[in-house]
Amino acid sequence: MDKLIIEGGVKLKGEVTVSGAKNAVLPILAATLLTDEPCVIKGVPNLRDTNSMLKILRALGKIAEFDKGRVSITAGKTSNYIAEYKLVSTMRASFCVLGPLLGKLKKAKVSLPGGCVIGVRPVDLHLKGIRALGADISIDSGYVIAKTSKLRGTYIYLGGVYGSSVLATDNVMMAAVLASGKTVIESAACEPEVADLAEFLIKMGAKIKGHGTPVIEIEGVKHLHGATHSIIPDRIEAGTLILAALITGGDVLVRNVQYQHLGALIDKLSEAGAHIERTDGALRVKGNRKLRSVNITTLPYPGFPTDMQAQMMSLMSVTGGISVITEKIYPDRFMHVAELNRMGAHIQSGAPVMASDLRASAGLVLAGLAACGKTSISRIYHLERGYEFIEQKLINLGAKVWREKE
Ligand code: UD1
């Protein structure tokens, strides 16, 4: 296992390009199961999670190649309906093969998912939506077994205790595209990654309206064909890089960003007094001002993203004043707090810390960049699940970062 060592205190400077969105590419790859025709996905980040999803697709019958940001699914019928525990347990997003398998093959057996350890993460909303479309669902030995003679469009209210669910919306939308008749998903997730999946499905021949809003309408079709699609930029990676520039007092041009996807974050950073200049498809971040504390509450999109909470906490640890951070999506997502405290209340000194989940790792990397002296972050494999070439990107901006064996 590797650990990441950061020699902090260097102001990041230069340009960096954001990769394609992890949370868009994973369900989009799953959606290729809905057709036996070739598909090409561009702008695909080379991440551990992407490779895990490709392994699952291959196990389900697809022939998939991944080269230089491009996945080509050349041939291979969706032939197997069983997604095994050893593949699905590595990441939660793999559970969204359930909808497409059921739509295409009328049956699916998918292991209950794994993913980041951030409290209990149920799948009741996924199952509620898929059941409403007319599937029989049972759970046996850690597997969800779903069968149907025919999926039928219907009205589905998909809101849960914590609001909408991203992957449940993806899963139900993918099952509904091949159902007969019209499906309405109410309280659907509005995240840009859900909208990107819908755009891909539309290119495959699906009839979808309202994606990106809380009400998605799907008119079922009999057949979907192959399609080519480019993935949207990763707004969480963009946000993390923006905070890296700010926390080090640097000057960074962050390229390949969709400004409108970063509204809640940029608004909070402006309130804190940060200087962020918008140029064509890029953001120039100057960390030359002293920032003020701000209060944030994580919410479903377009609210402040939970996936930026840990990174924002690191930044708020080095500003003056007290910031209050309220987590409304995952009540247990505060495991990075203890680790940040090990680095001193205001992140004055480096310390050995441990990555507990993907975004907590990113928060610790930011803290390490800001701290004086060396920070070593163990269990760095979490970071590799979601940030493409992150060390190299930081090194190119001048950061002193390297890897050592634990
Ligand atoms: C997705 C993202 C993840 C992000 C999260 C919230 C992907 C691959 N992952 O995860 O990075 O942190 O959205 O923005 O896109 N819930 C239920 N029942 C369910 C499903 C979810 O109660 O059946 C709850 C969850 O426990 C959580 C909330 O709903 O409290 C939102 O979770 P959800 O949007 O489903 O997260 P994911 O789609 O798994």
Short mmCIF file of C-alpha atoms and ligand atoms in Angstrom, two decimals:
data_model
loop_
_atom_site.label_atom_id
_atom_site.label_comp_id
_atom_site.label_asym_id
_atom_site.label_seq_id
_atom_site.Cartn_x
_atom_site.Cartn_y
_atom_site.Cartn_z
CA MET A 1 0.00 0.00 0.00
CA ASP A 2 1.29 3.46 -0.84
CA LYS A 3 1.19 6.59 1.23
CA LEU A 4 1.36 10.12 -0.09
CA ILE A 5 3.92 12.53 1.33
CA ILE A 6 3.35 16.25 1.00
CA GLU A 7 5.89 18.89 1.90
CA GLY A 8 3.50 21.78 2.50
CA GLY A 9 3.78 25.52 2.26
CA VAL A 10 4.34 25.87 -1.50
CA LYS A 11 2.10 28.32 -3.38
CA LEU A 12 0.60 26.48 -6.35
CA LYS A 13 1.12 28.27 -9.67
CA GLY A 14 0.33 27.51 -13.30
CA GLU A 15 -2.39 25.80 -15.30
CA VAL A 16 -4.24 22.56 -14.76
CA THR A 17 -6.90 20.77 -16.80
CA VAL A 18 -9.84 19.06 -15.13
CA SER A 19 -10.63 15.48 -16.23
CA GLY A 20 -14.01 13.99 -17.17
CA ALA A 21 -16.53 13.51 -14.34
CA LYS A 22 -16.24 10.22 -12.46
CA ASN A 23 -19.88 10.33 -11.38
CA ALA A 24 -21.03 10.80 -14.98
CA VAL A 25 -18.82 8.22 -16.61
CA LEU A 26 -19.71 5.32 -14.29
CA PRO A 27 -23.48 5.26 -14.98
CA ILE A 28 -22.85 6.11 -18.65
CA LEU A 29 -20.65 3.03 -18.98
CA ALA A 30 -23.42 1.01 -17.30
CA ALA A 31 -25.90 2.43 -19.83
CA THR A 32 -23.98 0.78 -22.69
CA LEU A 33 -25.50 -2.49 -21.40
CA LEU A 34 -28.82 -1.28 -22.85
CA THR A 35 -27.63 -1.96 -26.41
CA ASP A 36 -25.64 -4.63 -28.24
CA GLU A 37 -24.33 -2.02 -30.69
CA PRO A 38 -20.91 -0.30 -30.41
CA CYS A 39 -20.53 2.80 -28.21
CA VAL A 40 -17.69 5.28 -27.82
CA ILE A 41 -17.24 7.36 -24.67
CA LYS A 42 -14.70 10.20 -24.75
CA GLY A 43 -13.07 12.21 -22.00
CA VAL A 44 -13.05 9.19 -19.70
CA PRO A 45 -10.82 9.66 -16.60
CA ASN A 46 -8.31 6.91 -15.93
CA LEU A 47 -9.43 6.04 -12.41
CA ARG A 48 -9.60 2.93 -10.32
CA ASP A 49 -13.42 3.21 -10.40
CA THR A 50 -13.51 3.49 -14.20
CA ASN A 51 -11.43 0.34 -14.51
CA SER A 52 -13.66 -1.43 -12.00
CA MET A 53 -16.72 -0.56 -14.10
CA LEU A 54 -15.01 -1.80 -17.27
CA LYS A 55 -14.27 -5.11 -15.54
CA ILE A 56 -17.96 -5.42 -14.67
CA LEU A 57 -19.01 -4.69 -18.26
CA ARG A 58 -16.59 -7.33 -19.55
CA ALA A 59 -17.93 -9.85 -17.04
CA LEU A 60 -21.44 -9.07 -18.37
CA GLY A 61 -20.43 -9.88 -21.95
CA LYS A 62 -19.07 -6.60 -23.37
CA ILE A 63 -15.81 -6.16 -25.23
CA ALA A 64 -14.43 -2.85 -23.99
CA GLU A 65 -11.12 -1.11 -24.66
CA PHE A 66 -9.80 1.90 -22.79
CA ASP A 67 -7.07 3.99 -24.35
CA LYS A 68 -6.10 7.66 -23.91
CA GLY A 69 -9.37 8.80 -22.39
CA ARG A 70 -11.53 6.87 -24.84
CA VAL A 71 -13.60 3.80 -24.10
CA SER A 72 -14.70 1.82 -27.14
CA ILE A 73 -17.27 -0.85 -26.64
CA THR A 74 -16.80 -2.57 -29.95
CA ALA A 75 -18.96 -5.64 -29.79
CA GLY A 76 -20.26 -8.18 -27.35
CA LYS A 77 -23.83 -8.78 -26.34
CA THR A 78 -25.05 -8.04 -22.87
CA SER A 79 -25.27 -11.74 -22.14
CA ASN A 80 -24.67 -12.33 -18.46
CA TYR A 81 -27.14 -10.98 -15.90
CA ILE A 82 -25.07 -11.61 -12.77
CA ALA A 83 -22.82 -8.86 -11.34
CA GLU A 84 -20.67 -10.60 -8.76
CA TYR A 85 -19.83 -9.48 -5.24
CA LYS A 86 -16.08 -9.29 -5.84
CA LEU A 87 -16.60 -6.74 -8.63
CA VAL A 88 -19.55 -4.75 -7.24
CA SER A 89 -18.24 -4.52 -3.66
CA THR A 90 -15.39 -2.17 -4.64
CA MET A 91 -17.65 0.76 -5.50
CA ARG A 92 -21.23 1.79 -5.03
CA ALA A 93 -21.75 3.07 -8.56
CA SER A 94 -21.56 -0.48 -9.90
CA PHE A 95 -25.01 -1.07 -8.43
CA CYS A 96 -26.38 0.99 -11.31
CA VAL A 97 -25.95 -1.96 -13.68
CA LEU A 98 -29.21 -3.21 -12.12
CA GLY A 99 -31.50 -0.89 -14.13
CA PRO A 100 -29.92 -1.50 -17.55
CA LEU A 101 -29.61 -5.29 -17.05
CA LEU A 102 -33.26 -5.52 -16.08
CA GLY A 103 -34.31 -3.30 -18.99
CA LYS A 104 -32.29 -5.28 -21.52
CA LEU A 105 -32.46 -8.87 -20.24
CA LYS A 106 -35.58 -8.72 -18.02
CA LYS A 107 -33.53 -10.20 -15.20
CA ALA A 108 -30.60 -9.15 -13.07
CA LYS A 109 -28.70 -10.45 -10.09
CA VAL A 110 -26.49 -7.75 -8.62
CA SER A 111 -24.49 -7.85 -5.42
CA LEU A 112 -25.33 -5.20 -2.83
CA PRO A 113 -22.75 -2.44 -3.28
CA GLY A 114 -19.61 -1.26 -1.48
CA GLY A 115 -17.90 2.13 -1.88
CA CYS A 116 -16.64 4.76 0.54
CA VAL A 117 -17.20 4.07 4.22
CA ILE A 118 -19.39 7.05 5.01
CA GLY A 119 -22.09 5.52 7.12
CA VAL A 120 -24.99 3.36 6.08
CA ARG A 121 -25.82 3.81 2.44
CA PRO A 122 -29.05 2.01 1.68
CA VAL A 123 -30.50 1.12 -1.73
CA ASP A 124 -34.18 1.25 -0.79
CA LEU A 125 -34.92 4.04 -3.27
CA HIS A 126 -33.32 2.11 -6.14
CA LEU A 127 -35.47 -0.91 -5.31
CA LYS A 128 -38.63 1.15 -4.77
CA GLY A 129 -38.31 2.70 -8.23
CA ILE A 130 -37.48 -0.51 -10.01
CA ARG A 131 -40.29 -2.38 -8.26
CA ALA A 132 -42.73 0.35 -9.31
CA LEU A 133 -41.78 -0.37 -12.94
CA GLY A 134 -43.05 -3.92 -12.49
CA ALA A 135 -40.07 -5.98 -11.36
CA ASP A 136 -40.18 -8.71 -8.72
CA ILE A 137 -37.33 -8.14 -6.34
CA SER A 138 -35.88 -10.40 -3.69
CA ILE A 139 -32.68 -10.27 -1.69
CA ASP A 140 -30.71 -13.45 -1.18
CA SER A 141 -27.22 -13.90 0.31
CA GLY A 142 -26.22 -10.30 -0.32
CA TYR A 143 -27.58 -10.22 -3.87
CA VAL A 144 -30.53 -8.29 -5.28
CA ILE A 145 -32.43 -10.55 -7.67
CA ALA A 146 -34.81 -8.76 -10.00
CA LYS A 147 -37.09 -10.33 -12.64
CA THR A 148 -39.86 -9.10 -14.86
CA SER A 149 -41.92 -10.29 -17.79
CA LYS A 150 -42.34 -6.69 -18.90
CA LEU A 151 -41.42 -3.31 -17.42
CA ARG A 152 -44.24 -0.78 -17.57
CA GLY A 153 -43.99 2.98 -17.28
CA THR A 154 -45.51 4.51 -14.16
CA TYR A 155 -45.40 7.47 -11.73
CA ILE A 156 -42.58 7.18 -9.19
CA TYR A 157 -41.87 9.48 -6.25
CA LEU A 158 -38.15 8.93 -5.60
CA GLY A 159 -37.41 11.34 -2.74
CA GLY A 160 -35.90 9.88 0.43
CA VAL A 161 -35.15 11.04 3.97
CA TYR A 162 -32.13 12.98 2.71
CA GLY A 163 -33.76 14.22 -0.50
CA SER A 164 -33.14 12.89 -3.97
CA SER A 165 -30.71 10.08 -4.77
CA VAL A 166 -28.26 10.38 -7.65
CA LEU A 167 -27.64 6.71 -8.42
CA ALA A 168 -31.26 5.70 -7.72
CA THR A 169 -32.39 8.28 -10.29
CA ASP A 170 -29.79 6.89 -12.73
CA ASN A 171 -30.84 3.31 -12.09
CA VAL A 172 -34.57 3.91 -12.44
CA MET A 173 -34.12 6.12 -15.52
CA MET A 174 -32.07 3.37 -17.19
CA ALA A 175 -34.68 0.74 -16.39
CA ALA A 176 -37.50 2.98 -17.63
CA VAL A 177 -36.08 3.83 -21.07
CA LEU A 178 -37.01 0.37 -22.40
CA ALA A 179 -40.27 0.04 -20.42
CA SER A 180 -43.59 0.25 -22.24
CA GLY A 181 -45.36 3.60 -21.86
CA LYS A 182 -44.54 6.70 -19.89
CA THR A 183 -42.58 6.97 -16.62
CA VAL A 184 -42.52 10.10 -14.49
CA ILE A 185 -39.79 10.29 -11.83
CA GLU A 186 -40.69 12.91 -9.26
CA SER A 187 -38.06 14.22 -6.79
CA ALA A 188 -35.40 13.09 -9.24
CA ALA A 189 -31.79 14.10 -8.60
CA CYS A 190 -30.85 17.23 -10.57
CA GLU A 191 -27.07 16.69 -10.54
CA PRO A 192 -25.31 17.52 -13.83
CA GLU A 193 -24.04 13.92 -13.94
CA VAL A 194 -27.63 12.63 -14.04
CA ALA A 195 -28.38 15.07 -16.87
CA ASP A 196 -25.25 13.88 -18.71
CA LEU A 197 -26.44 10.28 -18.45
CA ALA A 198 -29.83 11.35 -19.84
CA GLU A 199 -28.06 13.08 -22.76
CA PHE A 200 -26.22 9.86 -23.55
CA LEU A 201 -29.43 7.82 -23.35
CA ILE A 202 -31.11 10.30 -25.71
CA LYS A 203 -28.23 9.80 -28.18
CA MET A 204 -28.95 6.07 -27.91
CA GLY A 205 -32.57 6.74 -28.96
CA ALA A 206 -34.26 7.16 -25.56
CA LYS A 207 -37.07 9.70 -25.15
CA ILE A 208 -36.35 11.73 -22.00
CA LYS A 209 -37.48 15.20 -20.92
CA GLY A 210 -36.87 17.22 -17.79
CA HIS A 211 -33.44 15.81 -16.89
CA GLY A 212 -31.56 18.30 -14.73
CA THR A 213 -34.89 19.13 -13.00
CA PRO A 214 -36.77 17.29 -10.21
CA VAL A 215 -39.31 15.84 -12.67
CA ILE A 216 -37.99 13.53 -15.38
CA GLU A 217 -40.36 12.16 -18.00
CA ILE A 218 -39.45 9.08 -20.00
CA GLU A 219 -41.41 7.69 -22.92
CA GLY A 220 -40.32 4.07 -23.30
CA VAL A 221 -38.89 2.85 -26.62
CA LYS A 222 -38.47 -0.71 -27.93
CA HIS A 223 -34.81 -0.57 -28.76
CA LEU A 224 -31.70 1.55 -28.14
CA HIS A 225 -28.77 1.85 -30.53
CA GLY A 226 -25.06 2.59 -30.12
CA ALA A 227 -23.86 6.19 -29.55
CA THR A 228 -20.82 8.38 -29.06
CA HIS A 229 -20.59 10.79 -26.14
CA SER A 230 -18.12 13.12 -24.41
CA ILE A 231 -18.20 13.24 -20.62
CA ILE A 232 -18.74 16.57 -18.82
CA PRO A 233 -15.84 17.96 -16.73
CA ASP A 234 -15.60 16.78 -13.12
CA ARG A 235 -17.00 19.61 -10.99
CA ILE A 236 -15.67 18.05 -7.78
CA GLU A 237 -12.14 17.79 -9.15
CA ALA A 238 -12.46 21.38 -10.39
CA GLY A 239 -13.62 22.49 -6.95
CA THR A 240 -10.78 20.61 -5.25
CA LEU A 241 -8.20 22.27 -7.50
CA ILE A 242 -9.75 25.71 -6.89
CA LEU A 243 -9.44 25.13 -3.15
CA ALA A 244 -5.86 23.87 -3.58
CA ALA A 245 -4.98 27.20 -5.19
CA LEU A 246 -6.74 29.17 -2.44
CA ILE A 247 -5.40 27.20 0.52
CA THR A 248 -1.80 27.63 -0.66
CA GLY A 249 -2.21 31.31 -1.57
CA GLY A 250 -1.36 30.36 -5.16
CA ASP A 251 -2.37 31.56 -8.63
CA VAL A 252 -3.85 28.85 -10.82
CA LEU A 253 -5.78 28.70 -14.08
CA VAL A 254 -8.18 25.76 -13.86
CA ARG A 255 -9.15 24.67 -17.40
CA ASN A 256 -12.10 22.59 -18.61
CA VAL A 257 -14.71 23.78 -16.14
CA GLN A 258 -18.42 24.33 -16.53
CA TYR A 259 -18.94 27.41 -14.41
CA GLN A 260 -22.67 26.81 -13.99
CA HIS A 261 -21.99 23.45 -12.29
CA LEU A 262 -19.94 25.18 -9.57
CA GLY A 263 -22.48 27.82 -8.54
CA ALA A 264 -22.87 26.95 -4.84
CA LEU A 265 -19.12 26.58 -4.29
CA ILE A 266 -18.14 29.77 -6.09
CA ASP A 267 -20.85 31.70 -4.30
CA LYS A 268 -19.50 30.56 -0.91
CA LEU A 269 -15.93 31.30 -1.92
CA SER A 270 -16.94 34.79 -3.03
CA GLU A 271 -18.66 35.30 0.32
CA ALA A 272 -15.39 34.25 1.97
CA GLY A 273 -13.66 36.95 -0.05
CA ALA A 274 -11.88 34.78 -2.65
CA HIS A 275 -10.92 36.16 -6.02
CA ILE A 276 -12.11 33.90 -8.84
CA GLU A 277 -12.08 35.23 -12.37
CA ARG A 278 -14.12 33.58 -15.07
CA THR A 279 -12.51 33.24 -18.49
CA ASP A 280 -13.58 31.14 -21.49
CA GLY A 281 -14.13 27.58 -20.14
CA ALA A 282 -11.63 28.22 -17.34
CA LEU A 283 -11.33 29.86 -13.93
CA ARG A 284 -8.38 31.90 -12.69
CA VAL A 285 -8.00 31.53 -8.93
CA LYS A 286 -5.80 33.93 -7.01
CA GLY A 287 -5.15 33.16 -3.38
CA ASN A 288 -3.71 36.55 -2.52
CA ARG A 289 -6.52 37.64 -0.18
CA LYS A 290 -7.18 36.73 3.40
CA LEU A 291 -10.39 34.70 3.53
CA ARG A 292 -13.25 35.03 5.99
CA SER A 293 -15.11 32.16 7.62
CA VAL A 294 -18.40 31.07 6.02
CA ASN A 295 -21.14 28.64 7.03
CA ILE A 296 -22.07 25.86 4.66
CA THR A 297 -24.81 23.28 4.53
CA THR A 298 -24.49 20.40 2.09
CA LEU A 299 -27.58 19.72 0.02
CA PRO A 300 -28.53 17.93 -3.20
CA TYR A 301 -27.64 19.86 -6.38
CA PRO A 302 -27.77 22.83 -6.92
CA GLY A 303 -26.91 23.12 -3.20
CA PHE A 304 -23.41 22.88 -1.80
CA PRO A 305 -22.07 19.40 -2.73
CA THR A 306 -21.33 16.92 0.05
CA ASP A 307 -18.41 15.78 -2.10
CA MET A 308 -16.76 19.21 -1.48
CA GLN A 309 -17.44 19.27 2.27
CA ALA A 310 -14.14 17.78 3.50
CA GLN A 311 -12.07 19.98 1.18
CA MET A 312 -14.01 23.08 2.26
CA MET A 313 -13.43 22.13 5.91
CA SER A 314 -9.68 22.13 5.26
CA LEU A 315 -9.88 25.58 3.72
CA MET A 316 -12.07 26.90 6.52
CA SER A 317 -9.53 25.59 9.06
CA VAL A 318 -7.03 28.18 7.88
CA THR A 319 -9.32 31.20 7.62
CA GLY A 320 -10.04 33.56 10.46
CA GLY A 321 -13.24 33.13 12.47
CA ILE A 322 -15.51 30.17 13.06
CA SER A 323 -17.21 28.35 10.20
CA VAL A 324 -20.17 26.07 10.77
CA ILE A 325 -20.42 23.09 8.45
CA THR A 326 -23.70 21.19 8.37
CA GLU A 327 -23.86 17.87 6.53
CA LYS A 328 -27.37 17.10 5.28
CA ILE A 329 -26.64 14.22 2.90
CA TYR A 330 -24.45 11.87 4.95
CA PRO A 331 -24.74 12.60 8.69
CA ASP A 332 -21.62 10.47 9.40
CA ARG A 333 -19.39 12.07 6.82
CA PHE A 334 -17.05 13.73 9.33
CA MET A 335 -14.27 11.19 9.69
CA HIS A 336 -11.75 13.70 8.36
CA VAL A 337 -12.38 15.98 11.39
CA ALA A 338 -10.22 13.88 13.72
CA GLU A 339 -7.49 13.71 11.11
CA LEU A 340 -7.54 17.48 10.53
CA ASN A 341 -7.33 17.99 14.30
CA ARG A 342 -4.16 15.87 14.35
CA MET A 343 -2.64 18.52 12.10
CA GLY A 344 -3.34 21.25 14.67
CA ALA A 345 -6.44 23.39 14.99
CA HIS A 346 -5.40 25.72 12.21
CA ILE A 347 -3.38 23.19 10.20
CA GLN A 348 -0.08 24.68 11.25
CA SER A 349 1.95 21.52 11.16
CA GLY A 350 2.06 18.39 9.09
CA ALA A 351 1.18 15.07 10.74
CA PRO A 352 0.64 11.45 9.80
CA VAL A 353 -3.03 11.09 8.89
CA MET A 354 -5.21 8.43 7.33
CA ALA A 355 -7.55 8.70 4.35
CA SER A 356 -10.97 7.29 5.24
CA ASP A 357 -12.87 7.96 2.02
CA LEU A 358 -12.35 9.51 -1.35
CA ARG A 359 -13.27 13.12 -0.59
CA ALA A 360 -11.87 13.02 2.95
CA SER A 361 -8.55 12.10 1.30
CA ALA A 362 -8.83 15.14 -0.94
CA GLY A 363 -9.48 17.29 2.13
CA LEU A 364 -6.35 15.92 3.80
CA VAL A 365 -4.28 16.56 0.67
CA LEU A 366 -5.40 20.20 0.75
CA ALA A 367 -4.54 20.44 4.44
CA GLY A 368 -1.13 18.93 3.72
CA LEU A 369 -0.50 21.46 0.97
CA ALA A 370 -1.23 24.27 3.43
CA ALA A 371 0.65 22.86 6.44
CA CYS A 372 4.25 23.63 7.32
CA GLY A 373 6.44 20.55 7.17
CA LYS A 374 5.63 17.03 6.06
CA THR A 375 2.25 15.36 6.02
CA SER A 376 2.00 11.68 5.24
CA ILE A 377 -1.38 10.36 4.18
CA SER A 378 -1.85 6.62 4.40
CA ARG A 379 -4.50 4.55 2.58
CA ILE A 380 -4.11 6.76 -0.45
CA TYR A 381 -5.88 4.21 -2.69
CA HIS A 382 -9.09 6.08 -1.84
CA LEU A 383 -7.80 9.09 -3.75
CA GLU A 384 -7.03 7.00 -6.83
CA ARG A 385 -10.69 6.05 -7.05
CA GLY A 386 -11.69 9.56 -7.99
CA TYR A 387 -8.86 11.87 -9.03
CA GLU A 388 -7.07 11.28 -12.32
CA PHE A 389 -3.28 11.90 -12.26
CA ILE A 390 -3.74 14.04 -9.15
CA GLU A 391 -0.13 13.83 -7.96
CA GLN A 392 1.17 14.78 -11.39
CA LYS A 393 -1.31 17.65 -11.65
CA LEU A 394 -0.21 19.01 -8.27
CA ILE A 395 3.49 18.51 -9.09
CA ASN A 396 2.99 20.45 -12.34
CA LEU A 397 1.63 23.31 -10.21
CA GLY A 398 4.80 23.24 -8.11
CA ALA A 399 3.62 21.13 -5.16
CA LYS A 400 6.13 18.90 -3.40
CA VAL A 401 4.28 15.60 -3.42
CA TRP A 402 5.56 12.05 -3.69
CA ARG A 403 4.61 8.49 -2.91
CA GLU A 404 6.25 6.05 -0.53
CA LYS A 405 5.56 2.45 0.37
CA GLU A 406 3.82 2.07 3.73
C1 UD1 B 1 -23.69 9.92 -5.49
C2 UD1 B 1 -22.24 10.17 -5.82
C3 UD1 B 1 -21.46 10.51 -4.56
C4 UD1 B 1 -22.13 11.65 -3.80
C5 UD1 B 1 -23.60 11.37 -3.59
C6 UD1 B 1 -24.35 12.55 -2.99
C7 UD1 B 1 -21.91 8.75 -7.75
C8 UD1 B 1 -21.21 7.59 -8.34
N1 UD1 B 1 -21.69 8.99 -6.46
O1 UD1 B 1 -23.74 8.78 -4.64
O2 UD1 B 1 -20.14 10.89 -4.97
O3 UD1 B 1 -21.51 11.78 -2.55
O4 UD1 B 1 -24.24 11.06 -4.83
O5 UD1 B 1 -24.22 13.66 -3.80
O6 UD1 B 1 -22.60 9.47 -8.44
N2 UD1 B 1 -30.20 7.14 0.07
C9 UD1 B 1 -31.22 6.43 0.62
N3 UD1 B 1 -31.71 5.37 -0.08
C10 UD1 B 1 -31.24 5.00 -1.30
C11 UD1 B 1 -30.20 5.77 -1.87
C12 UD1 B 1 -29.71 6.82 -1.15
O7 UD1 B 1 -31.68 6.72 1.72
O8 UD1 B 1 -31.74 4.04 -1.89
C13 UD1 B 1 -29.65 8.28 0.82
C14 UD1 B 1 -28.15 8.17 1.04
O9 UD1 B 1 -27.82 7.37 2.16
C15 UD1 B 1 -27.78 9.62 1.23
C16 UD1 B 1 -28.71 10.34 0.26
O10 UD1 B 1 -29.79 9.43 0.03
O11 UD1 B 1 -28.07 10.04 2.54
C17 UD1 B 1 -28.10 10.71 -1.07
O12 UD1 B 1 -27.40 9.61 -1.59
P1 UD1 B 1 -27.28 9.34 -3.15
O13 UD1 B 1 -27.59 10.56 -3.92
O14 UD1 B 1 -28.05 8.10 -3.47
O15 UD1 B 1 -25.75 8.99 -3.28
P2 UD1 B 1 -25.14 8.07 -4.38
O16 UD1 B 1 -25.98 8.16 -5.60
O17 UD1 B 1 -24.83 6.73 -3.82
#
